[in-house]
Short mmCIF file of C-alpha atoms in Angstrom, two decimals:
data_model
loop_
_atom_site.label_atom_id
_atom_site.label_comp_id
_atom_site.label_asym_id
_atom_site.label_seq_id
_atom_site.Cartn_x
_atom_site.Cartn_y
_atom_site.Cartn_z
CA MET A 1 47.17 170.37 -51.12
CA ILE A 2 46.77 171.05 -54.86
CA ASP A 3 49.07 169.16 -57.21
CA PRO A 4 50.17 171.00 -60.39
CA MET A 5 49.77 167.79 -62.43
CA PHE A 6 46.11 167.51 -61.46
CA PRO A 7 44.66 171.02 -61.47
CA GLY A 8 41.33 171.33 -59.72
CA MET A 9 41.88 168.27 -57.51
CA GLU A 10 42.82 168.50 -53.86
CA PHE A 11 44.72 165.74 -52.11
CA PRO A 12 45.28 165.13 -48.39
CA ALA A 13 48.54 166.57 -47.10
CA GLY A 14 51.50 164.21 -47.09
CA VAL A 15 49.87 161.74 -49.50
CA ASP A 16 51.27 160.93 -52.92
CA PRO A 17 48.64 162.04 -55.48
CA LEU A 18 49.19 158.98 -57.67
CA ASP A 19 48.75 156.55 -54.76
CA TYR A 20 45.66 158.46 -53.67
CA MET A 21 44.10 158.31 -57.15
CA LEU A 22 44.88 154.59 -57.52
CA GLN A 23 42.79 153.92 -54.40
CA LEU A 24 39.72 155.70 -55.78
CA PRO A 25 36.87 153.80 -57.47
CA VAL A 26 37.19 153.60 -61.24
CA TRP A 27 33.71 154.99 -61.85
CA PRO A 28 31.24 156.83 -59.62
CA PRO A 29 28.43 154.54 -58.45
CA PRO A 30 24.88 155.11 -59.66
CA PRO A 31 22.30 156.07 -57.04
CA GLY A 32 21.37 153.16 -54.80
CA ALA A 33 24.15 150.87 -56.04
CA ASP A 34 26.21 148.62 -53.81
CA THR A 35 29.44 150.52 -53.16
CA ILE A 36 31.39 147.83 -51.32
CA MET A 37 34.89 147.68 -52.79
CA THR A 38 35.61 144.09 -53.85
CA THR A 39 37.28 142.11 -56.60
CA ASN A 40 34.84 139.21 -56.13
CA GLY A 41 31.47 139.21 -57.86
CA PRO A 42 28.59 136.74 -58.10
CA TYR A 43 29.02 136.24 -61.83
CA GLN A 44 32.74 135.47 -61.84
CA VAL A 45 32.03 131.80 -61.22
CA TRP A 46 30.69 131.63 -64.78
CA TYR A 47 34.16 132.35 -66.10
CA VAL A 48 35.43 129.21 -64.40
CA VAL A 49 32.50 127.16 -65.71
CA THR A 50 33.00 128.46 -69.24
CA ALA A 51 36.78 128.03 -69.10
CA VAL A 52 36.47 124.43 -67.93
CA LEU A 53 34.00 123.63 -70.72
CA CYS A 54 36.14 125.42 -73.28
CA ILE A 55 39.14 123.31 -72.35
CA ILE A 56 37.44 119.93 -71.79
CA LEU A 57 35.60 119.86 -75.12
CA PRO A 58 38.62 120.80 -77.28
CA SER A 59 40.74 118.32 -75.28
CA CYS A 60 38.33 115.51 -76.13
CA PHE A 61 38.17 116.43 -79.81
CA LEU A 62 41.93 116.90 -80.07
CA GLY A 63 42.44 113.52 -78.41
CA LEU A 64 40.07 111.90 -80.91
CA LEU A 65 41.86 113.61 -83.78
CA VAL A 66 45.28 112.42 -82.64
CA TYR A 67 43.99 108.90 -82.06
CA THR A 68 42.39 108.65 -85.50
CA ARG A 69 45.37 110.21 -87.26
CA LEU A 70 47.86 107.88 -85.62
CA ALA A 71 45.64 104.77 -85.74
CA ILE A 72 44.45 105.19 -89.33
CA ALA A 73 46.91 107.40 -91.18
CA ALA A 74 49.94 106.74 -88.94
CA PHE A 75 51.20 110.31 -89.32
CA LEU A 76 50.29 113.86 -88.38
CA GLU A 77 49.87 116.72 -90.83
CA ALA A 78 50.76 120.40 -90.72
CA ALA A 79 47.15 121.25 -89.79
CA ASP A 80 47.47 119.01 -86.73
CA TYR A 81 50.59 120.81 -85.55
CA CYS A 82 48.75 124.12 -85.95
CA LEU A 83 46.00 122.72 -83.73
CA PHE A 84 48.54 121.64 -81.10
CA SER A 85 49.95 125.17 -81.05
CA ALA A 86 46.45 126.64 -80.82
CA TYR A 87 45.59 124.30 -77.95
CA ALA A 88 48.62 125.42 -75.96
CA LEU A 89 47.71 129.04 -76.61
CA ILE A 90 44.08 128.58 -75.60
CA VAL A 91 45.22 127.08 -72.29
CA SER A 92 47.42 130.13 -71.72
CA GLN A 93 44.51 132.38 -72.73
CA ILE A 94 42.34 130.75 -70.06
CA VAL A 95 45.06 131.26 -67.43
CA LEU A 96 45.38 134.93 -68.41
CA GLY A 97 41.61 135.30 -68.23
CA TYR A 98 41.63 133.85 -64.73
CA CYS A 99 44.28 136.43 -63.74
CA MET A 100 41.93 139.14 -65.03
CA VAL A 101 39.07 137.71 -62.96
CA ARG A 102 41.31 137.66 -59.89
CA TRP A 103 41.85 141.44 -60.27
CA GLY A 104 38.14 142.23 -60.55
CA SER A 105 37.05 141.48 -64.09
CA GLY A 106 33.31 140.84 -64.00
CA VAL A 107 32.73 143.29 -61.14
CA HIS A 108 31.13 146.72 -61.48
CA GLN A 109 33.58 149.55 -62.11
CA TRP A 110 32.50 151.39 -59.00
CA GLN A 111 33.50 148.39 -56.86
CA ILE A 112 37.16 148.21 -57.91
CA THR A 113 39.95 150.72 -57.48
CA ALA A 114 41.95 152.28 -60.27
CA GLY A 115 44.98 150.30 -59.12
CA GLU A 116 43.08 147.03 -59.50
CA LEU A 117 41.93 148.13 -62.94
CA VAL A 118 45.56 148.73 -63.95
CA HIS A 119 46.41 145.14 -62.98
CA GLN A 120 43.31 143.87 -64.78
CA MET A 121 44.24 145.75 -67.95
CA PHE A 122 47.80 144.37 -67.76
CA TRP A 123 46.47 140.82 -67.93
CA ALA A 124 43.96 141.81 -70.62
CA ASN A 125 46.79 143.22 -72.72
CA LEU A 126 48.76 139.98 -72.37
CA GLY A 127 45.62 138.09 -73.38
CA ALA A 128 45.31 140.25 -76.49
CA VAL A 129 48.89 139.42 -77.42
CA VAL A 130 48.18 135.69 -77.07
CA TYR A 131 44.88 135.99 -78.97
CA CYS A 132 46.49 136.91 -82.30
CA PRO A 133 48.71 133.83 -82.73
CA LEU A 134 45.90 131.67 -81.34
CA MET A 135 43.51 132.81 -84.06
CA PHE A 136 46.22 132.55 -86.72
CA PHE A 137 46.93 128.90 -85.87
CA ILE A 138 43.23 128.00 -85.81
CA LYS A 139 42.52 129.69 -89.14
CA THR A 140 45.65 128.21 -90.71
CA SER A 141 44.61 124.74 -89.61
CA ILE A 142 41.17 125.18 -91.17
CA LEU A 143 42.62 126.52 -94.41
CA LEU A 144 45.19 123.71 -94.62
CA GLN A 145 42.33 121.23 -94.28
CA TYR A 146 40.47 123.05 -97.09
CA ILE A 147 43.55 122.72 -99.26
CA LYS A 148 43.79 119.01 -98.50
CA LEU A 149 40.11 118.42 -99.30
CA PHE A 150 39.48 120.69 -102.27
CA ALA A 151 42.91 121.23 -103.84
CA PRO A 152 45.36 118.48 -102.91
CA HIS A 153 47.37 119.45 -105.98
CA ARG A 154 47.79 122.97 -107.24
CA SER A 155 46.74 121.97 -110.76
CA LEU A 156 43.36 120.50 -109.68
CA ASN A 157 41.77 123.62 -108.23
CA ARG A 158 43.98 126.67 -108.60
CA VAL A 159 41.42 129.10 -107.15
CA VAL A 160 41.12 127.24 -103.85
CA TRP A 161 44.85 126.52 -103.65
CA TYR A 162 45.99 130.10 -104.28
CA GLY A 163 43.05 131.56 -102.37
CA ALA A 164 43.76 129.51 -99.25
CA TRP A 165 47.49 130.21 -99.30
CA GLY A 166 46.81 133.89 -99.97
CA THR A 167 44.39 133.96 -97.04
CA ILE A 168 46.97 132.29 -94.79
CA GLY A 169 49.51 134.94 -95.80
CA ALA A 170 47.01 137.76 -95.29
CA CYS A 171 46.04 136.38 -91.86
CA PHE A 172 49.70 136.19 -90.88
CA ILE A 173 50.32 139.80 -91.89
CA ALA A 174 47.10 141.03 -90.27
CA TYR A 175 47.62 139.23 -86.96
CA MET A 176 51.25 140.29 -86.75
CA THR A 177 50.13 143.86 -87.33
CA PHE A 178 47.39 143.57 -84.68
CA MET A 179 49.76 141.97 -82.19
CA PHE A 180 52.33 144.74 -82.35
#
C-alpha cells in the first residue's frame, strides 16, 4: 500500500503508516554493526556515575556555604538564594537526563526506534527549558558575589557595579529568549 503522505514508501496492508515508521530504526546501521534494538547501552552507566558526582560535590559545597554563612555571618545573601534555586534546578536536570537515558540516550541511533527517539527528544526539550534558568541563577550568583567583593557601594567602583548589573540584565533577557 502506498500512502499519499509518504510518496515512494510502501507500507504493509492494514498498518498505520505512522505507527510503522515509528517502529523503524532511526538511522541505518553501518556494515557489520550490532543491529539489536535496545535502549540499554554499555556506556549509559557513566551517566549515573557522573550524575551522582555532580550532585554529591555541589551538595557538600552548598552545605559548607550554608554552615559558614549561618555560623559566621548569621544571615544569607541574595547570591545564596540564587545558589539554592540553581541547586534545585540541577537536581531536576539530572532527573530529566535520567529519563533521556531510559529512552535510549547513549545508544547508537540504529539500535533505537523512531518512537523511542521521540520520547528521548521530549525529555531533552524539557531539559533545555530547565537549563536556561539554571544557568541564569548560577551566573547571577557569581556576579552578585563580584559586586559584593569589588563594588560593595556603587560609588566605589562604578564600572564593576554597572557592568555586573548590566550583565545580569543581559543574561536574564538572553536566557528568557533562549527558553522560549
